[in-house]
PDB file of C-alpha atoms in Angstrom:
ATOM      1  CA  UNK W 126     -90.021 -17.120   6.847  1.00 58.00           C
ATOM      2  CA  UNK W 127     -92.435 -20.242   7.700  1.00 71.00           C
ATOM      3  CA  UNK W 128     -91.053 -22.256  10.488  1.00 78.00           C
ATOM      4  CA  UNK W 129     -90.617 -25.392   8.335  1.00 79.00           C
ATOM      5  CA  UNK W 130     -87.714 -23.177   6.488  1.00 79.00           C
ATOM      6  CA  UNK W 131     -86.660 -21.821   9.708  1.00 78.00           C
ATOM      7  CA  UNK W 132     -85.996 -24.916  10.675  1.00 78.00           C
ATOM      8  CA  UNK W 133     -84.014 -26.748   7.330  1.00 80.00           C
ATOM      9  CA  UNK W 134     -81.644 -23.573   7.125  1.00 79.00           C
ATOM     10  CA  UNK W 135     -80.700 -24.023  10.727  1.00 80.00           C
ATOM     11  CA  UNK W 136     -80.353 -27.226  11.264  1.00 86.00           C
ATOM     12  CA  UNK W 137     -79.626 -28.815   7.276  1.00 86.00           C
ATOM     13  CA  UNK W 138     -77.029 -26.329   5.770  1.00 84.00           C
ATOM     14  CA  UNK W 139     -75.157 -29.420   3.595  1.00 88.00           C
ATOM     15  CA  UNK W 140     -72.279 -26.734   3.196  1.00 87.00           C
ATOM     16  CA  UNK W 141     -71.805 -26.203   7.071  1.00 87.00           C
ATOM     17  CA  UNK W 142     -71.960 -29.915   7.477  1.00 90.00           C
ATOM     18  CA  UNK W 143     -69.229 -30.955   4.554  1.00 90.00           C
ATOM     19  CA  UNK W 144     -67.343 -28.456   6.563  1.00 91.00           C
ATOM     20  CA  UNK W 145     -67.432 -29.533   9.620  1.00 91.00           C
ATOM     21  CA  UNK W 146     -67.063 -33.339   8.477  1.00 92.00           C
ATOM     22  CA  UNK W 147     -63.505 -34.256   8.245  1.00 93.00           C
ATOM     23  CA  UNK W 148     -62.255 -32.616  11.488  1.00 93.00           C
ATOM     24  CA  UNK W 149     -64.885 -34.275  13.191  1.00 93.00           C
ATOM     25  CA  UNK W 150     -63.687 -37.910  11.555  1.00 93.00           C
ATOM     26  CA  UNK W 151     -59.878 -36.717  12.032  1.00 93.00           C
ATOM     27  CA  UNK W 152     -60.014 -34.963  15.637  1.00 93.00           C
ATOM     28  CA  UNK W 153     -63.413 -35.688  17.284  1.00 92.00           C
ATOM     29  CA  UNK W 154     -64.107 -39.207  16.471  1.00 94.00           C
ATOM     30  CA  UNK W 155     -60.981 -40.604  17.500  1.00 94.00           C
ATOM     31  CA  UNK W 156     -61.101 -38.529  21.030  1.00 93.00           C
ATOM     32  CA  UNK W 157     -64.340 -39.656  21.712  1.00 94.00           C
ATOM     33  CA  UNK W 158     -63.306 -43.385  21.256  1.00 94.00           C
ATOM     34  CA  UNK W 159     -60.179 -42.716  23.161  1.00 93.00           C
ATOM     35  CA  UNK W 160     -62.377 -40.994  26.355  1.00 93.00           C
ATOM     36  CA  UNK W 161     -65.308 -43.759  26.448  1.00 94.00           C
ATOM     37  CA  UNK W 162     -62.901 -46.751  25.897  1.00 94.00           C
ATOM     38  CA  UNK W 163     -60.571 -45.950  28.203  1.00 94.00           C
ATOM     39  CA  UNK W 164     -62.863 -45.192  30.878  1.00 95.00           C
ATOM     40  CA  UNK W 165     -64.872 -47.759  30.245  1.00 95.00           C
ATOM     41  CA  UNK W 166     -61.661 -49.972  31.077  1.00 95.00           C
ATOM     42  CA  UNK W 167     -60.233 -48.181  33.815  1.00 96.00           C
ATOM     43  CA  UNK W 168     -64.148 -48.306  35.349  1.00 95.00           C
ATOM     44  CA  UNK W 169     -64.148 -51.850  34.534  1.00 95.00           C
ATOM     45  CA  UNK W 170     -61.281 -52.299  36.787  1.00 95.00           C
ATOM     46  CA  UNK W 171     -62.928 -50.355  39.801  1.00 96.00           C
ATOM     47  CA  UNK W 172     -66.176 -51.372  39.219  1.00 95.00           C
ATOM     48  CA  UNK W 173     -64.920 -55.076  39.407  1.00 94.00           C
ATOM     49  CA  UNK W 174     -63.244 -54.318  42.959  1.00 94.00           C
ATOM     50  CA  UNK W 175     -66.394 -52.388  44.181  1.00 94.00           C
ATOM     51  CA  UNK W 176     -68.807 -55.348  43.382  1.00 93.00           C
ATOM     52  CA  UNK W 177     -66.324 -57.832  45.056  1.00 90.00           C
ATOM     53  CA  UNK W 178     -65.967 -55.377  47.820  1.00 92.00           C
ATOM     54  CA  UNK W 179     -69.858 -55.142  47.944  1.00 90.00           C
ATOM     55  CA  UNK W 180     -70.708 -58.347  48.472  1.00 88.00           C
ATOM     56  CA  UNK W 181     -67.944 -59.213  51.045  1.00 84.00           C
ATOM     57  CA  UNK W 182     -69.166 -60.729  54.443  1.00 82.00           C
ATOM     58  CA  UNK W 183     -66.180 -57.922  55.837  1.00 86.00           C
ATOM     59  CA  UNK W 184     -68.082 -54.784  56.668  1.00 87.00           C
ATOM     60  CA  UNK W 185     -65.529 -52.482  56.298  1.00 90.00           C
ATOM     61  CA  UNK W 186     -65.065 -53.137  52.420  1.00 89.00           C
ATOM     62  CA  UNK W 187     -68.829 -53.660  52.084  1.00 91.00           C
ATOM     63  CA  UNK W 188     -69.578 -49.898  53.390  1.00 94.00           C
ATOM     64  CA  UNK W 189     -67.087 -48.146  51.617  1.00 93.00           C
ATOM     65  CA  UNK W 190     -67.750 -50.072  48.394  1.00 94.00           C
ATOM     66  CA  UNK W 191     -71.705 -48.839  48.879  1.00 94.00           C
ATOM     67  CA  UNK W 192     -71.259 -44.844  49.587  1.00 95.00           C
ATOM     68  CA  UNK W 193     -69.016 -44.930  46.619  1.00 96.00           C
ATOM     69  CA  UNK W 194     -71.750 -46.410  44.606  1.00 95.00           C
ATOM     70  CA  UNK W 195     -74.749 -43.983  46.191  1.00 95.00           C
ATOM     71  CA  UNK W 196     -72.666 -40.856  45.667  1.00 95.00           C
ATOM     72  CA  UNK W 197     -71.096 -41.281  42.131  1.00 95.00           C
ATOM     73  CA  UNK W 198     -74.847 -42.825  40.575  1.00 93.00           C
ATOM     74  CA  UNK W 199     -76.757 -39.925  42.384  1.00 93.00           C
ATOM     75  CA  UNK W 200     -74.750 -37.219  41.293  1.00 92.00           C
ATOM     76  CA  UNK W 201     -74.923 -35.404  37.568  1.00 93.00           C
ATOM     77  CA  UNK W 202     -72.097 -36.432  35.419  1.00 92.00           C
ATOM     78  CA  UNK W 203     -71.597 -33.259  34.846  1.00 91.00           C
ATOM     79  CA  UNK W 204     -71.120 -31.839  38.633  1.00 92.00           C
ATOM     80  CA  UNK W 205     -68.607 -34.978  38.643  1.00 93.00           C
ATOM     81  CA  UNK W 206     -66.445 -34.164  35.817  1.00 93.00           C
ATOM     82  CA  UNK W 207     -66.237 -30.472  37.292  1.00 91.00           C
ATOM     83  CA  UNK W 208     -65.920 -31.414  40.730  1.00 92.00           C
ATOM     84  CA  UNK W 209     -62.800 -33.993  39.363  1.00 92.00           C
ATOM     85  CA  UNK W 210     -61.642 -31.791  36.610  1.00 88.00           C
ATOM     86  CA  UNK W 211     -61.392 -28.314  38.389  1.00 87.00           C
ATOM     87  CA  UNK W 212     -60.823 -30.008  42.145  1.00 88.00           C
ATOM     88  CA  UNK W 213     -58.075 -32.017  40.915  1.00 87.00           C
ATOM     89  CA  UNK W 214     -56.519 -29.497  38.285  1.00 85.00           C
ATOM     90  CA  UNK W 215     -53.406 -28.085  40.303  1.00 86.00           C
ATOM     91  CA  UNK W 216     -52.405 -31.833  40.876  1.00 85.00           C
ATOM     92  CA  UNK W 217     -52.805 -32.578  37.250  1.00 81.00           C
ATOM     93  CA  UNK W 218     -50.772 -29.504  36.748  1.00 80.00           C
ATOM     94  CA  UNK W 219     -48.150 -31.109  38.586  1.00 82.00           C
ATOM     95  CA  UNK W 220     -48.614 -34.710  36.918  1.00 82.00           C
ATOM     96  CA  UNK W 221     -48.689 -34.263  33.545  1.00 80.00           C
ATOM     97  CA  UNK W 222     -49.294 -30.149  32.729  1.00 76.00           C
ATOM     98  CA  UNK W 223     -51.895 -27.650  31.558  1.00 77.00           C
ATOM     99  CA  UNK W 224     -53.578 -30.743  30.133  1.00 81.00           C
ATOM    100  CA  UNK W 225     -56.841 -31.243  31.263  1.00 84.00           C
ATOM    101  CA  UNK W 226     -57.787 -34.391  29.320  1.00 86.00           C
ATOM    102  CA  UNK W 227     -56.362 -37.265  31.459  1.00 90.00           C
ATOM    103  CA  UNK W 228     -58.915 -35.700  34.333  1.00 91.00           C
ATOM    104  CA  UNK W 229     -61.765 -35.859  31.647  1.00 91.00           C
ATOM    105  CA  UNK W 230     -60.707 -39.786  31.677  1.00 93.00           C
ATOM    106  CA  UNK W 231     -60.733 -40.006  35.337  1.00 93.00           C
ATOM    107  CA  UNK W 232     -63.848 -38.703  35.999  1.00 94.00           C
ATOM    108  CA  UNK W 233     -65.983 -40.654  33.597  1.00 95.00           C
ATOM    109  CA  UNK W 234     -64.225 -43.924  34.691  1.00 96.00           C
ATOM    110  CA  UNK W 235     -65.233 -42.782  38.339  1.00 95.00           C
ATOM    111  CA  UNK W 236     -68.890 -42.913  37.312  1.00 95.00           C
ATOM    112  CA  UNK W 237     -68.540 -45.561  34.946  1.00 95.00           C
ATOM    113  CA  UNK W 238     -67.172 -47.532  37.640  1.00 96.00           C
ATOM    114  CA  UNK W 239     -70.304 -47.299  40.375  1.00 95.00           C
ATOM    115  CA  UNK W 240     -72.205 -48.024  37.495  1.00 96.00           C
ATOM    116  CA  UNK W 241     -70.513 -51.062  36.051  1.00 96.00           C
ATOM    117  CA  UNK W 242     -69.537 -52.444  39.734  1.00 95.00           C
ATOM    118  CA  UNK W 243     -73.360 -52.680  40.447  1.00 94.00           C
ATOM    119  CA  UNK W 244     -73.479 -54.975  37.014  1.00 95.00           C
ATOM    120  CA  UNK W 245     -70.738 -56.941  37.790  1.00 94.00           C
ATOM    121  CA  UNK W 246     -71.809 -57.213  41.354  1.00 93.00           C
ATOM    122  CA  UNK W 247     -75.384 -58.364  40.060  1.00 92.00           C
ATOM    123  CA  UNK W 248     -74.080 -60.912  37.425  1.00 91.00           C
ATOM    124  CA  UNK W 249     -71.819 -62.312  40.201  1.00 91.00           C
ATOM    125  CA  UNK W 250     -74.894 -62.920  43.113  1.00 90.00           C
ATOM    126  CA  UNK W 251     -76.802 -64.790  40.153  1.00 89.00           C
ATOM    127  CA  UNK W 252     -74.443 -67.354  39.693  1.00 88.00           C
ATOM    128  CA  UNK W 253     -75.744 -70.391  41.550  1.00 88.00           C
ATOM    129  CA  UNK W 254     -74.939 -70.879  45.114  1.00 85.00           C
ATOM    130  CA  UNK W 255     -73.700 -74.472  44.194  1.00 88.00           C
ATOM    131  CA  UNK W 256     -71.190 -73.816  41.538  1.00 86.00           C
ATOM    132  CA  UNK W 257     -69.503 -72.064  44.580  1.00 84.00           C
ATOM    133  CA  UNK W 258     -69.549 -75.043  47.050  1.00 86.00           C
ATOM    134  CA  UNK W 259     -68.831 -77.751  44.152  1.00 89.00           C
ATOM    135  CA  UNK W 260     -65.962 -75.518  43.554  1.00 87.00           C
ATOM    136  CA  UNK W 261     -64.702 -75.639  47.100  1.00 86.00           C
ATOM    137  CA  UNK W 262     -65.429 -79.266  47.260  1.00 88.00           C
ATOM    138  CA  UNK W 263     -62.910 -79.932  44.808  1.00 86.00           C
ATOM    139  CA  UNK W 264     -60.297 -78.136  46.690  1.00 87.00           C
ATOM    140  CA  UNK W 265     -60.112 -74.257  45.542  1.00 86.00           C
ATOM    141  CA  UNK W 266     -60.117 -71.866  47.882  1.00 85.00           C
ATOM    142  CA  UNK W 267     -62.758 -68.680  47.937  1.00 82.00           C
ATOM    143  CA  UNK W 268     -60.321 -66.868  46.096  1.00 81.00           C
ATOM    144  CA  UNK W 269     -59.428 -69.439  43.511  1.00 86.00           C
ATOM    145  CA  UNK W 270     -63.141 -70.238  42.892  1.00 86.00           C
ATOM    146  CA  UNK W 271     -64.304 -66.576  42.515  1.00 86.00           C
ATOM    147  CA  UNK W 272     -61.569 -65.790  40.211  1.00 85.00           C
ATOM    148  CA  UNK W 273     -61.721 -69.275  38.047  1.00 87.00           C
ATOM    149  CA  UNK W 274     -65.613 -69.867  38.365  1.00 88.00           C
ATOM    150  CA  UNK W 275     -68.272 -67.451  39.486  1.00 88.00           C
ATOM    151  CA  UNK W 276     -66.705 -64.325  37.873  1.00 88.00           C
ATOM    152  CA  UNK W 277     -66.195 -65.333  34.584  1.00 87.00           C
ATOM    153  CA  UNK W 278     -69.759 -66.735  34.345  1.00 87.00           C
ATOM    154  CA  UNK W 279     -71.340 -63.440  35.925  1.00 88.00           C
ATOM    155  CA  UNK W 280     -69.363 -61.326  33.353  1.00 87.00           C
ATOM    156  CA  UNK W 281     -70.513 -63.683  30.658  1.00 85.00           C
ATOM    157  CA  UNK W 282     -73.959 -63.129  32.042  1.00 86.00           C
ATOM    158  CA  UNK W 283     -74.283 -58.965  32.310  1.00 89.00           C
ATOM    159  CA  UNK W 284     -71.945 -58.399  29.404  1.00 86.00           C
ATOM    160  CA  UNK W 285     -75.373 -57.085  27.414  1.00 86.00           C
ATOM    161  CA  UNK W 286     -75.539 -54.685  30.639  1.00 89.00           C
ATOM    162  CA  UNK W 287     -71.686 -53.766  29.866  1.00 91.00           C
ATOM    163  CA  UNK W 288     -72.204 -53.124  26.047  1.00 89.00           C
ATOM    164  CA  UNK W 289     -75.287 -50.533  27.492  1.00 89.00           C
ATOM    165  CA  UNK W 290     -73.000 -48.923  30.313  1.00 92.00           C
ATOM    166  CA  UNK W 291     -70.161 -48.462  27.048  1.00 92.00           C
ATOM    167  CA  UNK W 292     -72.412 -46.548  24.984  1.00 92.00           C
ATOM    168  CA  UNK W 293     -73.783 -44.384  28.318  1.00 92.00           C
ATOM    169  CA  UNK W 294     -69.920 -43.301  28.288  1.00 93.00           C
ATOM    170  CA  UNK W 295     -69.835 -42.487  24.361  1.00 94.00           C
ATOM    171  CA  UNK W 296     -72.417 -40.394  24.942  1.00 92.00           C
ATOM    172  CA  UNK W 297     -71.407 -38.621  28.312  1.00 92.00           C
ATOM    173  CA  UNK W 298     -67.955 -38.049  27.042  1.00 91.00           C
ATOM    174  CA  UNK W 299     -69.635 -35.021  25.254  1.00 90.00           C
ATOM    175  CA  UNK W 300     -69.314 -33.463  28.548  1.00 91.00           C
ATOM    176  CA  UNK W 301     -65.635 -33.407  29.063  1.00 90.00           C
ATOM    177  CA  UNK W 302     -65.632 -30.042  27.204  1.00 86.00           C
ATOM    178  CA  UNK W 303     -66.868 -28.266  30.725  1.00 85.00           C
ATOM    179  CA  UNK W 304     -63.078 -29.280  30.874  1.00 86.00           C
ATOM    180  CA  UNK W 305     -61.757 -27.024  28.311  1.00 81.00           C
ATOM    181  CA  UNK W 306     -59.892 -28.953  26.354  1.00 81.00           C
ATOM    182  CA  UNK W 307     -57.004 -28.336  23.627  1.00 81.00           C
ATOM    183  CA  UNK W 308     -58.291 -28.082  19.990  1.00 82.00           C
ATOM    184  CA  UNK W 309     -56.233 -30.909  19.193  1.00 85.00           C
ATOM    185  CA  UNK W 310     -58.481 -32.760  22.453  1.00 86.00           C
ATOM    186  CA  UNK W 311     -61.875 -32.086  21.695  1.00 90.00           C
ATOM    187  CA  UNK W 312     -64.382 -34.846  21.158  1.00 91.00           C
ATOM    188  CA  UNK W 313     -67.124 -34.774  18.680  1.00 92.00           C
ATOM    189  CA  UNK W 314     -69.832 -32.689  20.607  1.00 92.00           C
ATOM    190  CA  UNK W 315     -66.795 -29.557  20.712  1.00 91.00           C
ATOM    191  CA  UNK W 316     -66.122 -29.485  17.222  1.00 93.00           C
ATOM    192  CA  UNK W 317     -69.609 -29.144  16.531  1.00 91.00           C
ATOM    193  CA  UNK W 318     -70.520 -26.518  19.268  1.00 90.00           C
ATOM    194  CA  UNK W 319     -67.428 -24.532  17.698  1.00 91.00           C
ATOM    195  CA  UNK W 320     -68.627 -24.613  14.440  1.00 91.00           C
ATOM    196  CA  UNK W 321     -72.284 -23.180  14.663  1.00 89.00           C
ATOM    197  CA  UNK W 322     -70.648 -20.832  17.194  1.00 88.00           C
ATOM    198  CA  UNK W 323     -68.007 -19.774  14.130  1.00 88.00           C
ATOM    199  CA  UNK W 324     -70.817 -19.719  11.582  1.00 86.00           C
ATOM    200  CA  UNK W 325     -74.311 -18.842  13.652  1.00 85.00           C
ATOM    201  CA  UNK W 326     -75.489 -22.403  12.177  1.00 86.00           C
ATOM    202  CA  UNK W 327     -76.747 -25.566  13.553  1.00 90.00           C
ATOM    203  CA  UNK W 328     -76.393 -28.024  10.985  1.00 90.00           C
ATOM    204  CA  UNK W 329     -72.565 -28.797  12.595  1.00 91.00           C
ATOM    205  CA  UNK W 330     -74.110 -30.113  15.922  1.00 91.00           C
ATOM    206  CA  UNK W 331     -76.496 -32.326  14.357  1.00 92.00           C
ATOM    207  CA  UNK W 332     -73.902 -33.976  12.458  1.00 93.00           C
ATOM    208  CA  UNK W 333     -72.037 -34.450  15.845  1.00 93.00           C
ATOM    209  CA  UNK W 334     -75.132 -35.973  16.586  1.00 92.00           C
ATOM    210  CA  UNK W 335     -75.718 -37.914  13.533  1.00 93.00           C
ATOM    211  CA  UNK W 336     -71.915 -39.250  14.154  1.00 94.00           C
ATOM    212  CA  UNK W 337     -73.022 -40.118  17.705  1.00 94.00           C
ATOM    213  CA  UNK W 338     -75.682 -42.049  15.844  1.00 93.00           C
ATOM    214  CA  UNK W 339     -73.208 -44.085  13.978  1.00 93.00           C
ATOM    215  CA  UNK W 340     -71.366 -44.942  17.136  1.00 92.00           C
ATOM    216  CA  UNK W 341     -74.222 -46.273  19.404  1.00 91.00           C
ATOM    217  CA  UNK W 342     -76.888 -47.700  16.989  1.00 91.00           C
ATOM    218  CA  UNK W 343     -74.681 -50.855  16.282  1.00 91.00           C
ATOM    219  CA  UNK W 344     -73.577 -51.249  19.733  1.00 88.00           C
ATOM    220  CA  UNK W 345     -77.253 -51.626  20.697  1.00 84.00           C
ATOM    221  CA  UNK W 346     -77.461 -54.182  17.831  1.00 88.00           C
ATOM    222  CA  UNK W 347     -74.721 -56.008  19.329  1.00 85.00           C
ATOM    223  CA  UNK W 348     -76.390 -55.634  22.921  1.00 81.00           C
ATOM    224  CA  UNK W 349     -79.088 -57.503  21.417  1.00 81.00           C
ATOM    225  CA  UNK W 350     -77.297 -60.214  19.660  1.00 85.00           C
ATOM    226  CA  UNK W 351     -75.259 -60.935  22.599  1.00 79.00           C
ATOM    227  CA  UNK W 352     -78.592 -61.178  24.698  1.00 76.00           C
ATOM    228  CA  UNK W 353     -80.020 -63.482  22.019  1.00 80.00           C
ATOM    229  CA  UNK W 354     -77.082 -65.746  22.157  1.00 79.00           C
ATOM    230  CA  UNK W 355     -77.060 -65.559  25.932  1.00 72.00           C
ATOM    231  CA  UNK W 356     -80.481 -66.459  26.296  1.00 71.00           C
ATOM    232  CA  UNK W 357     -81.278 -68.893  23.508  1.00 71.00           C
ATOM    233  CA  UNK W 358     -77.974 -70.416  22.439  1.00 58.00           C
ATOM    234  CA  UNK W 359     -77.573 -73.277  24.331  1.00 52.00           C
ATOM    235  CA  UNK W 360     -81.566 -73.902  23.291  1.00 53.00           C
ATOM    236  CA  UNK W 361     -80.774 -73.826  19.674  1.00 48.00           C
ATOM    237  CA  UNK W 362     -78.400 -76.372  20.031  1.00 48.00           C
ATOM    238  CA  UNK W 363     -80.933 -78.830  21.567  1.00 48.00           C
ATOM    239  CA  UNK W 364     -82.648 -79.749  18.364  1.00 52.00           C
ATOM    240  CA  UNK W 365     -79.666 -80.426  16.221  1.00 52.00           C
ATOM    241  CA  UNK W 366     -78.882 -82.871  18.850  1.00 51.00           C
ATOM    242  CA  UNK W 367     -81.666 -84.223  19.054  1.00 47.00           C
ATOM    243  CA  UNK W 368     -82.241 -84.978  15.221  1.00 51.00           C
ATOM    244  CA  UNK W 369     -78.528 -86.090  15.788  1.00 50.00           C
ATOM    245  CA  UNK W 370     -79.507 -88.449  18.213  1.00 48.00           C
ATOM    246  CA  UNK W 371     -82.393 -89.511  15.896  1.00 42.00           C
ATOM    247  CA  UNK W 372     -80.602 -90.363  12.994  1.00 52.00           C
ATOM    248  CA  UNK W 373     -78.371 -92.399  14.586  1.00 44.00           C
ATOM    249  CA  UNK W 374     -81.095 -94.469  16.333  1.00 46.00           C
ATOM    250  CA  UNK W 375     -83.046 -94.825  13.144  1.00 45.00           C
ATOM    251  CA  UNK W 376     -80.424 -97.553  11.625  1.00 48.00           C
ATOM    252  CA  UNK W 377     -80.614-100.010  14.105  1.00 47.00           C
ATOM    253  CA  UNK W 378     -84.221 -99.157  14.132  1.00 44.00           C
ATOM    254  CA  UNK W 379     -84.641-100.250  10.923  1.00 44.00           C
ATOM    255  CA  UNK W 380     -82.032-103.388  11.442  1.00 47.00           C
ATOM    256  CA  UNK W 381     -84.617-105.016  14.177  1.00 45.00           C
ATOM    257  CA  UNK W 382     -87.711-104.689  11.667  1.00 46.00           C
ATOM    258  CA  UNK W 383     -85.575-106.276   9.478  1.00 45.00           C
ATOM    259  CA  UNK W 384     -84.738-109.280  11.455  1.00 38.00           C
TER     260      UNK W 384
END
């Protein structure tokens, strides 16, 4: 057989693919929403307290907040969801059973978090040094004026960054299965690995893939648009005013050629 056949029989059997379809849209899609959203929270969360922690004048919270950050970017997801998934199994044993699934969450929000705290951290430092003081010049304390005005505007300001670090975590919840999880757990990357181990055939993984596709091409889109908007919003708006501003001059204008 030429390679070029080789190739469409392994990886483009249509029947291996309509077979693998709905229990990947019943069982793997919804898992692998459920993993990357909810760690994408729960890192959310951390990450916020690690980039507040990280740029605190107190060194103790500033150290701590940094070796978290070095440790959980340098090492492989994968060594991290083993390290948290078999490390941490008899305590999970004790917590909530032979259920290895609320570990897989754990682990990716750890790394999502040392990730997203060193956006949020970022977004926060390029918020103007004077929004700060005008802030504590009208009475709010550091606390009040972090909370009320610099983090919301350096959320608003990395949120494309966010979007990115969300479908990161779509992708890496494909590793969870180091985990193994219950059939009724698996995400889409299992399903397909069991099915071309079932029938010797490809074609289910790259419609795991395909499905990843699906899941991360319009986020990007929507990476973009929010950039867009970010950047060239406010800019868009400045001709419509100023035409506004026009046609309202252009009456009285008119009215002093008149008289």
């Amino acid at each position: 057989m030429d390679p070029l056949s080789t190739l469409w029989e392994t990886f483009f059997d249509w029947d291996s693919m309509r077979e693998a379809l709905p229990e990947m849209l019943t069982v793997g899609l919804p898992n692998t929403l459920i993993l990357a959203i909810s760690a994408a929270l729960l890192g959310s969360v951390l990450g916020m307290a690690l980039a507040v922690a990280g740029i605190s004048r107190t060194r103790w919270l500033r150290w701590p907040a940094r070796v978290y950050t070095d440790v959980f970017r340098g090492l492989p997801a994968a060594a991290t969801i083993l390290l948290i998934g078999v490390g941490l199994a008899p305590l999970g044993m004790q917590v909530w059973g032979p259920n290895p699934y609320p570990l897989g969450i754990l682990a990716l929000s750890l790394i999502a978090a040392a990730y997203i705290g060193e956006i949020f951290r970022s977004g926060i430092q390029s918020v103007e040094a004077t929004q700060l003081e005008g802030a504590r010049a009208l009475g709010l304390s550091w606390g009040e004026a972090m909370r009320l005005v610099i983090v919301p505007q350096g959320i608003r300001r990395v949120l494309p960054a966010w979007v990115n670090q969300l479908i990161a975590l779509i992708k890496d919840s494909s590793l969870v299965y180091f985990l193994g999880l219950l059939a009724s757990q698996r995400e889409l990357f299992r399903i397909g690995q069991d099915y071309a181990a079932n029938t010797g055939n490809q074609s289910a993984l790259l419609l795991a893939g395909l499905c990843y596709l699906v899941l991360t091409v319009p986020l990007t889109h929507v990476v973009n648009w929010i950039d867009r908007r970010l950047r060239h919003g406010r800019q868009a708006a400045a001709p419509d005013d100023a035409d506004d501003d026009l046609d309202l001059a252009l009456p009285g204008a008119a009215g002093g050629n008149q008289r």
